[in-house]
Amino acid sequence: MSWLALLDFGSVLIFALTGALVASRAQMDPVGFLFIACLTAMGGGTLRDVLLDRNPVFWIAQPTYIAVACGAAIVVFFTAHLLESRLRTLVWLDSFALAIAVPAGAGVALDLGAPAPIVVLMGMITGCMGGLMRDVVVGDVPVVLKQGELYVSAAFGGALALWVTSTYVATGLPALAAGAGITWILRAGSLAFGWQLPTYRSTPPKS
Amino acid sequence: MSWLALLDFGSVLIFALTGALVASRAQMDPVGFLFIACLTAMGGGTLRDVLLDRNPVFWIAQPTYIAVACGAAIVVFFTAHLLESRLRTLVWLDSFALAIAVPAGAGVALDLGAPAPIVVLMGMITGCMGGLMRDVVVGDVPVVLKQGELYVSAAFGGALALWVTSTYVATGLPALAAGAGITWILRAGSLAFGWQLPTYRSTPPKS
Amino acid sequence: MSWLALLDFGSVLIFALTGALVASRAQMDPVGFLFIACLTAMGGGTLRDVLLDRNPVFWIAQPTYIAVACGAAIVVFFTAHLLESRLRTLVWLDSFALAIAVPAGAGVALDLGAPAPIVVLMGMITGCMGGLMRDVVVGDVPVVLKQGELYVSAAFGGALALWVTSTYVATGLPALAAGAGITWILRAGSLAFGWQLPTYRSTPPKS
């Protein structure tokens, strides 16, 4: 299996765990767990494949992905009550999923010979869109948009690091590792130490 | 016309009615009725066609579907006030639309030679996604996610029944009928008698 | 550059401005500005291209579009506080973006030889969907659905005008101008003078 396929598996697995945790917080039935887990796990990569016109979509080509997502959902259904804090687990798992999905998306675009902006955007889309769909469908405030946290920015940084590494240093594993590492460090730094970019604060609007 | 095309017509017609009922509850103007009716009627099937890379998308190949959806929206615009309870009508119509759309989606995947998990997922996507888009866009709690009701589960059961029937009994009409029947029985049983799967109930979370 | 490409650029630019204004109202960080600006600017056209199976999607073929959207987001980040009323600016900018995106979408479908209903629908989808995604993701009430305003209806009128003009009068610039003009007049008339279609008002529902 290629490194890219392995990354896809990893991101499907971990995003599925986050989806199932969200389902547990919304007190769904088992099929609801499967549904949200699959949507979260495969949403970002599906959008990447549809936009890049990769046929067939990765989980249609290889239904094992679906089994992985469903397995993760079932494990969470039976074990979520053991967690000290589901929200905390969710947020940290989500950071790992993001860090794996960003290079999975950017790497695919790079392999297809896409130019730099497309590579970076595909990394961001693959990383952020699954979680965004999860939160919009369940009606939560999207993690993507939480004020004062690096999330899209972490994905942007990681995808950029991947492109820079593969262009100036080495392609393959080093570039993928750089992408994953930078994404996770930025996201984890934001969660643990409150790293953030300056947000927009206007003077109070006049109307 | 093939059975599959007929199912597509039926699901477009009935989902359009549910979309227009939602538009009436949101007090939209006639074009809003058309918009929500078309989104609901064609959303699920469009997603199926894009994911399976069927070209062109069914309503682009055959614009009659659009006329059907628009006709349904107009009828509802002029008659919705005659209904005893629009919410009740909506929920029951939606159950018929689901029961028709699930075999319409799974049947297409089966015809393309997709493996079992893809057949089942396409049935679920085609059945559930139109209504999900309808509810997310209007800002309602998605019917798909109502706690303690079978919906995604009904779609899952129906799509599975279709696959089992077509693999072990007979393809074509019997399989489609099994898919529609099981989906509707599960959904209707949930609405009428409160059938449900056990939902996730944790001990109160510690944080 | 063709007129259609020019329209795509114009609609990307103005929709990106509206997206960034929404990001400023939600007090996001700079990368959040870029994200919402790109989503709004390219969402409608992307959906059009995926549905019509145009490959590659317009901003993948020509990444300059991404630069335009990002430039617009950055300008807004540094100047939004200068505006008297960001909401008012947003609504009016959005009316121009709609008026440009509708002929951009309908014109592409016409060039591909699509029949009238598809031309009209592609105009409506391209015009309305970017703004809809923007509002759904941020959690605002979609502008598309505001009661008592022409929006989808303006897009419908403009797309229809484009089709009628190109079929009975002249193709190319006159048809595009008719589409843009009618869309904007209807939308602006609704904003400035309260033009509207009769909305659905039932007798109070019995349940």
Coordinates of C-alpha atoms in Angstrom, one line a residue:
Chain A
M1 CA 0.0 0.0 0.0
S2 CA 1.3 3.5 -0.8
W3 CA 1.9 6.1 1.8
L4 CA -1.0 8.1 0.4
A5 CA -3.4 5.2 0.8
L6 CA -2.1 4.6 4.3
L7 CA -2.8 8.3 5.2
D8 CA -6.3 7.9 3.8
F9 CA -6.9 4.9 6.0
G10 CA -5.5 6.8 9.1
S11 CA -7.6 9.8 8.5
V12 CA -10.8 7.8 7.8
L13 CA -10.2 5.9 11.1
I14 CA -9.6 8.9 13.3
F15 CA -12.3 11.1 11.7
A16 CA -14.7 8.2 12.1
L17 CA -13.9 8.1 15.8
T18 CA -14.6 11.9 16.1
G19 CA -17.9 11.5 14.2
A20 CA -19.0 8.7 16.4
L21 CA -18.1 10.8 19.5
V22 CA -20.3 13.6 18.2
A23 CA -23.0 11.1 17.6
S24 CA -22.7 9.9 21.2
R25 CA -23.0 13.5 22.5
A26 CA -26.2 13.8 20.4
Q27 CA -27.4 10.4 21.8
M28 CA -28.1 8.8 18.5
D29 CA -28.9 5.2 17.8
P30 CA -26.2 2.8 16.3
V31 CA -27.1 3.5 12.7
G32 CA -26.8 7.3 13.4
F33 CA -23.3 6.5 14.7
L34 CA -22.5 4.8 11.5
F35 CA -23.9 7.6 9.4
I36 CA -22.1 10.5 11.1
A37 CA -18.9 8.4 11.3
C38 CA -18.9 7.7 7.6
L39 CA -19.9 11.3 6.7
T40 CA -17.0 12.7 8.8
A41 CA -14.5 10.1 7.7
M42 CA -15.1 10.3 4.0
G43 CA -16.6 13.7 3.4
G44 CA -13.4 15.6 2.9
G45 CA -11.7 13.0 0.7
T46 CA -14.8 12.6 -1.3
L47 CA -15.0 16.3 -2.0
R48 CA -11.3 16.2 -3.0
D49 CA -11.9 13.4 -5.4
V50 CA -15.0 14.9 -7.0
L51 CA -13.2 18.3 -7.5
L52 CA -10.1 16.6 -9.0
D53 CA -12.3 14.3 -11.0
R54 CA -10.6 11.2 -9.6
N55 CA -12.7 8.2 -10.6
P56 CA -13.9 6.3 -8.8
V57 CA -14.1 8.1 -5.5
F58 CA -11.6 6.5 -3.0
W59 CA -14.1 4.6 -0.9
I60 CA -16.0 3.3 -4.0
A61 CA -12.8 2.0 -5.4
Q62 CA -11.9 0.4 -2.1
P63 CA -14.9 -0.3 0.2
T64 CA -12.6 -1.4 3.0
Y65 CA -12.6 2.3 4.0
I66 CA -16.3 2.0 4.8
A67 CA -15.6 -1.1 7.0
V68 CA -12.9 0.9 8.9
A69 CA -15.3 3.8 9.5
C70 CA -18.1 1.5 10.6
G71 CA -15.8 -0.5 12.9
A72 CA -14.6 2.8 14.6
A73 CA -18.2 3.8 15.1
I74 CA -19.1 0.5 16.7
V75 CA -16.1 0.7 19.1
V76 CA -17.1 4.2 20.1
F77 CA -20.8 3.2 20.7
F78 CA -19.7 0.6 23.3
T79 CA -16.8 2.5 24.9
A80 CA -17.6 6.3 24.8
H81 CA -19.0 6.1 28.4
L82 CA -15.6 5.1 29.6
L83 CA -14.1 8.4 28.7
E84 CA -13.4 11.1 31.3
S85 CA -14.3 13.9 28.9
R86 CA -15.8 13.1 25.5
L87 CA -15.4 16.7 24.4
R88 CA -11.7 16.8 25.2
T89 CA -11.1 13.5 23.5
L90 CA -13.0 14.6 20.5
V91 CA -11.0 17.8 20.1
W92 CA -7.7 16.1 20.4
L93 CA -8.6 13.2 18.2
D94 CA -9.8 15.7 15.6
S95 CA -6.4 17.4 15.7
F96 CA -4.8 14.1 14.8
A97 CA -7.3 13.5 12.0
L98 CA -6.7 16.9 10.6
A99 CA -2.9 16.4 10.7
I100 CA -3.3 13.2 8.7
A101 CA -6.0 14.3 6.3
V102 CA -4.1 17.5 5.2
P103 CA -1.1 15.7 3.7
A104 CA -3.4 13.0 2.3
G105 CA -5.3 15.6 0.3
A106 CA -2.3 17.8 -0.7
G107 CA -0.3 14.7 -1.6
V108 CA -2.9 13.5 -4.0
A109 CA -3.1 16.8 -5.8
L110 CA 0.7 16.9 -5.9
D111 CA 0.8 13.5 -7.5
L112 CA -1.6 14.7 -10.2
G113 CA 0.8 17.5 -11.0
A114 CA -1.4 20.3 -9.7
P115 CA 0.2 23.8 -9.2
A116 CA 0.9 25.1 -5.7
P117 CA -2.4 26.9 -4.9
I118 CA -4.4 23.8 -5.8
V119 CA -2.1 21.5 -3.8
V120 CA -2.6 23.8 -0.7
L121 CA -6.3 24.1 -1.2
M122 CA -6.8 20.4 -1.6
G123 CA -5.0 19.8 1.6
M124 CA -7.2 22.3 3.4
I125 CA -10.4 21.0 1.8
T126 CA -9.6 17.3 2.6
G127 CA -8.6 18.2 6.2
C128 CA -11.4 20.6 7.1
M129 CA -14.5 19.6 5.1
G130 CA -15.3 16.3 6.8
G131 CA -15.4 17.9 10.2
L132 CA -17.3 20.8 8.8
M133 CA -20.0 18.6 7.3
R134 CA -20.2 16.7 10.7
D135 CA -20.8 19.8 12.6
V136 CA -23.2 21.5 10.2
V137 CA -25.4 18.3 9.9
V138 CA -25.5 17.9 13.7
G139 CA -26.1 21.6 14.2
D140 CA -23.0 22.3 16.3
V141 CA -20.9 25.4 15.8
P142 CA -18.2 24.1 13.3
V143 CA -14.9 23.5 15.0
V144 CA -13.4 25.1 11.8
L145 CA -14.9 28.4 12.7
K146 CA -14.2 28.6 16.5
Q147 CA -12.8 32.0 17.2
G148 CA -9.3 32.4 18.4
E149 CA -8.2 28.8 17.4
L150 CA -5.9 27.8 14.7
Y151 CA -7.7 25.2 12.5
V152 CA -8.0 26.3 8.9
S153 CA -4.8 28.1 9.5
A154 CA -3.1 24.9 10.8
A155 CA -4.3 23.1 7.6
F156 CA -3.0 25.9 5.5
G157 CA 0.4 25.9 7.2
G158 CA 0.7 22.1 6.9
A159 CA -0.3 22.0 3.3
L160 CA 2.2 24.8 2.5
A161 CA 4.9 22.9 4.4
L162 CA 4.2 19.8 2.3
W163 CA 4.5 21.8 -0.9
V164 CA 7.7 23.6 0.1
T165 CA 9.3 20.4 1.3
S166 CA 8.4 18.4 -1.8
T167 CA 9.5 21.2 -4.1
Y168 CA 12.8 22.2 -2.4
V169 CA 13.8 19.2 -0.3
A170 CA 12.4 15.8 -1.1
T171 CA 9.1 14.3 -2.3
G172 CA 7.3 11.3 -0.8
L173 CA 7.5 10.5 2.9
P174 CA 9.6 13.5 4.1
A175 CA 7.1 15.9 2.4
L176 CA 4.1 14.0 3.9
A177 CA 5.7 14.0 7.3
A178 CA 6.4 17.7 7.1
G179 CA 2.8 18.4 6.2
A180 CA 1.4 16.2 9.0
G181 CA 3.9 17.6 11.6
I182 CA 3.4 21.3 10.9
T183 CA -0.4 20.9 10.8
W184 CA -0.5 19.0 14.1
I185 CA 2.0 21.3 15.9
L186 CA 0.0 24.4 14.9
R187 CA -3.3 22.9 15.9
A188 CA -2.0 21.3 19.1
G189 CA -0.2 24.6 20.0
S190 CA -3.5 26.4 19.6
L191 CA -5.3 23.9 21.8
A192 CA -2.7 23.6 24.5
F193 CA -1.1 27.1 24.6
G194 CA -3.8 29.3 23.0
W195 CA -1.7 30.1 20.0
Q196 CA -3.7 32.3 17.6
L197 CA -3.6 34.7 14.8
P198 CA -5.0 38.2 15.5
T199 CA -8.7 38.1 14.8
Y200 CA -10.7 40.9 13.2
R201 CA -11.9 43.3 15.9
S202 CA -13.5 46.4 14.5
T203 CA -14.5 49.5 16.4
P204 CA -18.1 48.8 17.3
P205 CA -20.1 49.0 14.1
K206 CA -22.1 52.1 13.7
S207 CA -25.2 50.2 12.5
Chain B
M1 CA -39.4 3.6 -19.2
S2 CA -37.4 1.3 -16.9
W3 CA -38.5 0.6 -13.3
L4 CA -35.5 2.6 -12.1
A5 CA -36.5 5.7 -14.0
L6 CA -40.0 5.3 -12.7
L7 CA -38.7 5.1 -9.2
D8 CA -36.7 8.3 -9.8
F9 CA -39.9 10.0 -11.0
G10 CA -41.8 8.9 -8.0
S11 CA -39.2 10.0 -5.5
V12 CA -38.8 13.3 -7.3
L13 CA -42.5 13.9 -7.2
I14 CA -43.0 13.0 -3.5
F15 CA -39.8 14.7 -2.2
A16 CA -40.9 17.8 -4.1
L17 CA -44.2 17.8 -2.3
T18 CA -42.3 17.5 1.1
G19 CA -40.0 20.3 0.1
A20 CA -42.9 22.6 -0.9
L21 CA -44.6 21.8 2.4
V22 CA -41.5 22.9 4.3
A23 CA -41.5 26.1 2.1
S24 CA -45.1 26.7 3.1
R25 CA -44.3 26.3 6.8
A26 CA -41.5 28.9 6.2
Q27 CA -44.0 31.2 4.4
M28 CA -41.9 31.6 1.3
D29 CA -42.8 33.1 -2.1
P30 CA -43.6 30.9 -5.1
V31 CA -40.0 30.8 -6.3
G32 CA -38.9 29.8 -2.9
F33 CA -41.3 26.9 -3.2
L34 CA -39.8 25.9 -6.5
F35 CA -36.3 26.2 -5.1
I36 CA -36.8 24.0 -2.0
A37 CA -38.9 21.6 -3.9
C38 CA -36.2 21.1 -6.6
L39 CA -33.4 20.9 -4.0
T40 CA -35.2 18.2 -2.0
A41 CA -36.4 16.3 -5.0
M42 CA -33.1 16.1 -6.8
G43 CA -30.5 16.5 -4.1
G44 CA -30.1 12.9 -3.1
G45 CA -30.1 11.5 -6.7
T46 CA -27.7 14.2 -7.8
L47 CA -25.2 13.3 -5.1
R48 CA -25.6 9.6 -6.1
D49 CA -24.9 10.5 -9.8
V50 CA -21.9 12.7 -9.0
L51 CA -20.3 10.1 -6.6
L52 CA -20.9 7.3 -9.2
D53 CA -19.7 9.6 -12.0
R54 CA -22.9 9.0 -14.0
N55 CA -22.9 11.5 -16.7
P56 CA -25.0 13.5 -17.2
V57 CA -26.8 13.8 -13.9
F58 CA -30.3 12.4 -14.2
W59 CA -32.2 15.7 -14.3
I60 CA -29.8 17.2 -16.8
A61 CA -30.3 14.1 -19.1
Q62 CA -34.0 14.3 -18.7
P63 CA -35.3 17.8 -17.7
T64 CA -38.9 16.4 -17.3
Y65 CA -37.9 15.7 -13.7
I66 CA -37.6 19.4 -13.2
A67 CA -41.1 20.0 -14.6
V68 CA -42.4 17.3 -12.2
A69 CA -40.8 18.9 -9.2
C70 CA -42.0 22.4 -10.2
G71 CA -45.5 21.1 -10.8
A72 CA -45.6 19.5 -7.3
A73 CA -44.4 22.8 -5.8
I74 CA -47.2 24.8 -7.5
V75 CA -49.9 22.4 -6.4
V76 CA -48.7 22.6 -2.8
F77 CA -48.6 26.4 -3.0
F78 CA -52.3 26.5 -3.8
T79 CA -53.5 23.6 -1.6
A80 CA -51.4 23.5 1.5
H81 CA -53.9 25.5 3.5
L82 CA -56.5 22.8 3.0
L83 CA -54.5 20.3 5.0
E84 CA -55.5 19.5 8.6
S85 CA -51.9 19.3 9.7
R86 CA -49.0 20.1 7.4
L87 CA -46.4 18.7 9.7
R88 CA -48.2 15.3 9.9
T89 CA -48.7 15.2 6.1
L90 CA -45.0 16.2 5.6
V91 CA -43.7 13.4 7.8
W92 CA -45.8 10.7 6.2
L93 CA -45.1 11.9 2.6
D94 CA -41.5 11.9 3.5
S95 CA -41.7 8.3 4.6
F96 CA -43.1 7.4 1.1
A97 CA -40.4 9.4 -0.6
L98 CA -37.7 7.7 1.4
A99 CA -39.1 4.3 0.6
I100 CA -39.0 5.0 -3.1
A101 CA -35.7 6.8 -3.2
V102 CA -33.7 4.1 -1.4
P103 CA -34.3 1.4 -4.0
A104 CA -33.9 4.0 -6.7
G105 CA -30.4 4.7 -5.4
A106 CA -29.4 1.2 -4.5
G107 CA -30.7 -0.2 -7.8
V108 CA -28.6 2.2 -9.9
A109 CA -25.4 1.1 -8.0
L110 CA -26.4 -2.5 -8.5
D111 CA -26.9 -2.0 -12.2
L112 CA -23.4 -0.6 -12.4
G113 CA -22.0 -3.7 -10.8
A114 CA -21.0 -2.1 -7.5
P115 CA -20.2 -4.3 -4.5
A116 CA -22.6 -4.7 -1.6
P117 CA -21.4 -1.9 0.7
I118 CA -21.6 0.6 -2.2
V119 CA -25.1 -0.6 -3.1
V120 CA -26.3 -0.1 0.4
L121 CA -24.6 3.3 0.9
M122 CA -25.9 4.6 -2.4
G123 CA -29.4 3.6 -1.3
M124 CA -28.9 5.4 2.0
I125 CA -27.4 8.5 0.3
T126 CA -30.1 8.8 -2.3
G127 CA -32.8 8.4 0.3
C128 CA -31.6 10.6 3.1
M129 CA -29.6 13.4 1.5
G130 CA -32.3 15.3 -0.3
G131 CA -34.3 15.6 2.9
L132 CA -31.1 16.4 4.8
M133 CA -30.3 19.3 2.4
R134 CA -33.9 20.6 2.7
D135 CA -33.8 20.7 6.5
V136 CA -30.2 22.1 6.7
V137 CA -31.0 24.9 4.2
V138 CA -34.2 25.9 5.9
G139 CA -32.6 25.6 9.4
D140 CA -34.9 22.9 10.8
V141 CA -33.5 20.0 12.8
P142 CA -32.9 17.4 10.1
V143 CA -35.6 14.6 10.2
V144 CA -32.6 12.3 9.6
L145 CA -31.3 13.0 13.0
K146 CA -34.5 13.0 15.1
Q147 CA -33.7 11.0 18.2
G148 CA -35.6 7.8 18.8
E149 CA -36.9 7.4 15.2
L150 CA -35.8 5.0 12.5
Y151 CA -34.8 6.9 9.4
V152 CA -31.2 6.3 8.4
S153 CA -31.8 2.8 9.9
A154 CA -34.9 2.3 7.8
A155 CA -32.9 3.3 4.7
F156 CA -30.1 0.9 5.7
G157 CA -32.6 -2.0 6.2
G158 CA -34.3 -1.3 2.9
A159 CA -31.1 -1.1 0.9
L160 CA -29.8 -4.2 2.5
A161 CA -33.1 -6.0 1.7
L162 CA -32.7 -5.0 -1.9
W163 CA -29.2 -6.3 -2.1
V164 CA -30.1 -9.6 -0.4
T165 CA -33.1 -10.1 -2.6
S166 CA -31.3 -9.4 -5.8
T167 CA -28.4 -11.6 -4.9
Y168 CA -30.2 -14.6 -3.5
V169 CA -33.8 -14.4 -4.9
A170 CA -34.4 -12.3 -8.0
T171 CA -33.2 -9.1 -9.6
G172 CA -35.4 -6.3 -11.0
L173 CA -38.9 -5.7 -9.7
P174 CA -38.9 -8.1 -6.7
A175 CA -35.6 -6.6 -5.4
L176 CA -36.8 -3.1 -5.8
A177 CA -40.1 -3.9 -4.2
A178 CA -38.3 -5.6 -1.3
G179 CA -36.2 -2.5 -0.8
A180 CA -39.1 -0.1 -0.9
G181 CA -41.3 -2.3 1.3
I182 CA -38.7 -2.9 4.1
T183 CA -37.8 0.8 4.1
W184 CA -41.4 1.9 4.4
I185 CA -42.4 -0.7 7.0
L186 CA -39.5 0.3 9.2
R187 CA -40.1 4.0 8.9
A188 CA -43.8 3.8 9.2
G189 CA -43.5 1.4 12.2
S190 CA -41.3 4.0 13.8
L191 CA -43.7 6.8 13.2
A192 CA -46.9 4.9 14.1
F193 CA -45.7 2.5 16.9
G194 CA -42.5 4.2 18.1
W195 CA -40.2 1.4 16.9
Q196 CA -36.6 2.3 17.6
L197 CA -33.2 1.1 18.2
P198 CA -31.6 1.6 21.6
T199 CA -30.0 5.0 21.5
Y200 CA -26.7 5.9 23.1
R201 CA -27.2 6.9 26.8
S202 CA -24.1 7.4 28.7
T203 CA -23.8 7.8 32.4
P204 CA -23.9 11.6 32.9
P205 CA -20.6 12.9 31.4
K206 CA -18.1 14.0 34.0
S207 CA -17.3 17.2 32.2
Chain C
M1 CA -10.3 36.4 -22.3
S2 CA -13.9 35.5 -23.2
W3 CA -16.9 37.4 -21.7
L4 CA -17.8 34.3 -19.8
A5 CA -14.3 34.1 -18.1
L6 CA -14.6 37.8 -17.4
L7 CA -18.0 37.3 -15.7
D8 CA -16.5 34.4 -13.6
F9 CA -13.7 36.8 -12.5
G10 CA -16.2 39.5 -11.6
S11 CA -18.4 37.2 -9.6
V12 CA -15.4 35.6 -7.8
L13 CA -14.2 39.1 -6.9
I14 CA -17.4 40.4 -5.5
F15 CA -18.6 37.3 -3.8
A16 CA -15.2 37.1 -2.1
L17 CA -15.8 40.6 -0.8
T18 CA -19.1 39.5 0.6
G19 CA -17.6 36.4 2.1
A20 CA -14.9 38.4 3.8
L21 CA -17.5 40.9 5.1
V22 CA -19.3 38.0 6.7
A23 CA -16.0 36.8 8.2
S24 CA -15.5 40.3 9.6
R25 CA -18.9 40.2 11.2
A26 CA -18.0 36.8 12.8
Q27 CA -14.6 38.3 13.9
M28 CA -12.5 35.6 12.3
D29 CA -8.7 35.5 11.9
P30 CA -7.1 36.2 8.5
V31 CA -7.2 32.6 7.4
G32 CA -10.9 32.4 8.3
F33 CA -11.3 35.4 6.0
L34 CA -9.6 33.6 3.2
F35 CA -11.6 30.4 3.8
I36 CA -15.0 32.0 3.8
A37 CA -14.1 34.3 0.9
C38 CA -13.0 31.3 -1.3
L39 CA -16.0 29.3 -0.3
T40 CA -18.4 32.0 -1.2
A41 CA -16.5 33.1 -4.4
M42 CA -16.1 29.7 -5.9
G43 CA -18.9 27.6 -4.3
G44 CA -21.6 28.3 -6.9
G45 CA -19.4 27.9 -10.0
T46 CA -17.8 24.8 -8.6
L47 CA -21.2 23.2 -8.2
R48 CA -22.1 24.2 -11.7
D49 CA -18.9 22.7 -13.1
V50 CA -19.3 19.4 -11.1
L51 CA -23.0 19.1 -12.2
L52 CA -22.1 19.8 -15.9
D53 CA -19.0 17.6 -15.6
R54 CA -16.8 20.4 -16.9
N55 CA -13.2 19.2 -16.2
P56 CA -11.3 20.6 -14.6
V57 CA -13.3 22.9 -12.3
F58 CA -12.7 26.5 -13.3
W59 CA -10.4 27.5 -10.4
I60 CA -8.4 24.3 -10.8
A61 CA -7.9 25.1 -14.5
Q62 CA -7.0 28.7 -13.7
P63 CA -5.7 29.3 -10.1
T64 CA -5.7 33.0 -10.7
Y65 CA -9.3 32.9 -9.5
I66 CA -7.9 31.8 -6.1
A67 CA -5.5 34.8 -6.0
V68 CA -8.3 37.2 -6.8
A69 CA -10.5 35.8 -4.0
C70 CA -7.6 35.9 -1.5
G71 CA -6.7 39.4 -2.5
A72 CA -10.3 40.6 -1.9
A73 CA -10.3 38.9 1.5
I74 CA -7.1 40.7 2.5
V75 CA -8.4 44.1 1.4
V76 CA -11.5 43.6 3.4
F77 CA -9.6 42.5 6.5
F78 CA -7.8 45.8 6.6
T79 CA -10.6 48.1 5.5
A80 CA -13.9 46.7 6.8
H81 CA -13.8 49.0 9.9
L82 CA -13.9 52.0 7.6
L83 CA -17.4 51.1 6.4
E84 CA -20.4 53.0 7.8
S85 CA -22.5 49.8 7.8
R86 CA -21.0 46.5 7.0
L87 CA -24.4 44.8 6.7
R88 CA -25.7 47.3 4.2
T89 CA -22.5 47.1 2.1
L90 CA -22.7 43.3 2.3
V91 CA -26.3 43.2 1.0
W92 CA -25.7 45.5 -1.9
L93 CA -22.4 43.9 -2.9
D94 CA -24.1 40.6 -2.8
S95 CA -26.7 41.9 -5.3
F96 CA -24.0 42.8 -7.8
A97 CA -22.3 39.4 -7.3
L98 CA -25.6 37.7 -7.9
A99 CA -26.2 39.7 -11.0
I100 CA -22.9 38.7 -12.4
A101 CA -22.9 35.1 -11.4
V102 CA -26.3 34.3 -12.8
P103 CA -25.3 35.0 -16.5
A104 CA -21.9 33.4 -15.8
G105 CA -23.7 30.2 -14.9
A106 CA -26.4 30.3 -17.5
G107 CA -24.0 31.3 -20.2
V108 CA -21.8 28.2 -19.6
A109 CA -24.8 25.9 -19.8
L110 CA -26.0 27.6 -23.0
D111 CA -22.5 27.2 -24.6
L112 CA -22.7 23.5 -23.8
G113 CA -26.0 23.3 -25.7
A114 CA -28.1 22.6 -22.7
P115 CA -31.9 22.9 -23.0
A116 CA -33.8 25.9 -21.5
P117 CA -34.6 24.4 -18.1
I118 CA -31.0 23.4 -17.5
V119 CA -29.7 26.9 -18.6
V120 CA -32.1 28.6 -16.2
L121 CA -31.3 26.2 -13.3
M122 CA -27.5 26.6 -13.8
G123 CA -27.9 30.3 -13.7
M124 CA -29.8 30.0 -10.4
I125 CA -27.4 27.5 -8.9
T126 CA -24.3 29.5 -9.8
G127 CA -25.8 32.7 -8.5
C128 CA -27.4 31.4 -5.3
M129 CA -25.3 28.5 -4.0
G130 CA -22.1 30.3 -3.1
G131 CA -24.0 32.8 -0.9
L132 CA -26.0 29.9 0.5
M133 CA -22.9 27.9 1.5
R134 CA -21.4 31.1 3.1
D135 CA -24.5 31.6 5.2
V136 CA -25.0 27.9 6.2
V137 CA -21.4 27.5 7.2
V138 CA -21.3 30.6 9.3
G139 CA -24.8 29.8 10.8
D140 CA -26.6 32.9 9.5
V141 CA -30.1 32.8 8.1
P142 CA -29.4 32.3 4.3
V143 CA -30.0 35.5 2.4
V144 CA -31.5 33.3 -0.2
L145 CA -34.4 32.5 2.1
K146 CA -35.2 35.9 3.6
Q147 CA -38.9 36.3 3.5
G148 CA -40.4 39.0 1.4
E149 CA -37.3 39.6 -0.7
L150 CA -36.6 38.7 -4.3
Y151 CA -33.4 36.6 -4.5
V152 CA -33.9 33.2 -6.0
S153 CA -36.7 34.9 -8.0
A154 CA -34.3 37.6 -9.3
A155 CA -31.9 34.9 -10.3
F156 CA -34.7 33.0 -12.0
G157 CA -35.8 36.2 -13.9
G158 CA -32.3 37.0 -15.0
A159 CA -31.5 33.5 -16.2
L160 CA -34.8 33.4 -18.1
A161 CA -34.1 36.8 -19.7
L162 CA -30.7 35.5 -20.8
W163 CA -32.2 32.4 -22.4
V164 CA -35.0 34.4 -24.1
T165 CA -32.5 37.0 -25.4
S166 CA -30.1 34.5 -26.7
T167 CA -32.8 32.4 -28.4
Y168 CA -34.8 35.2 -30.0
V169 CA -32.6 38.3 -30.2
A170 CA -28.8 37.7 -30.1
T171 CA -26.3 35.5 -28.3
G172 CA -23.1 36.6 -26.6
L173 CA -22.8 40.0 -24.9
P174 CA -26.5 41.2 -25.4
A175 CA -27.8 38.0 -23.8
L176 CA -25.3 38.1 -20.9
A177 CA -26.1 41.8 -20.4
A178 CA -29.8 41.1 -20.3
G179 CA -29.3 38.4 -17.8
A180 CA -27.2 40.6 -15.5
G181 CA -29.5 43.6 -15.9
I182 CA -32.7 41.8 -15.1
T183 CA -31.2 40.0 -12.2
W184 CA -29.9 43.2 -10.7
I185 CA -33.0 45.3 -11.3
L186 CA -35.2 42.7 -9.6
R187 CA -32.9 42.3 -6.7
A188 CA -32.2 46.0 -6.2
G189 CA -35.9 46.8 -6.6
S190 CA -36.6 44.4 -3.9
L191 CA -33.9 45.9 -1.6
A192 CA -34.7 49.5 -2.3
F193 CA -38.5 49.5 -2.9
G194 CA -39.6 46.3 -1.2
W195 CA -40.7 44.6 -4.4
Q196 CA -41.8 41.1 -3.7
L197 CA -43.9 38.2 -4.8
P198 CA -46.9 37.2 -2.7
T199 CA -45.6 34.9 0.0
Y200 CA -47.5 31.9 1.2
R201 CA -49.8 32.8 4.1
S202 CA -52.1 30.2 5.3
T203 CA -54.9 30.5 7.6
P204 CA -53.4 29.6 11.0
P205 CA -52.6 25.9 10.9
K206 CA -54.8 23.8 13.0
S207 CA -52.0 21.9 14.5

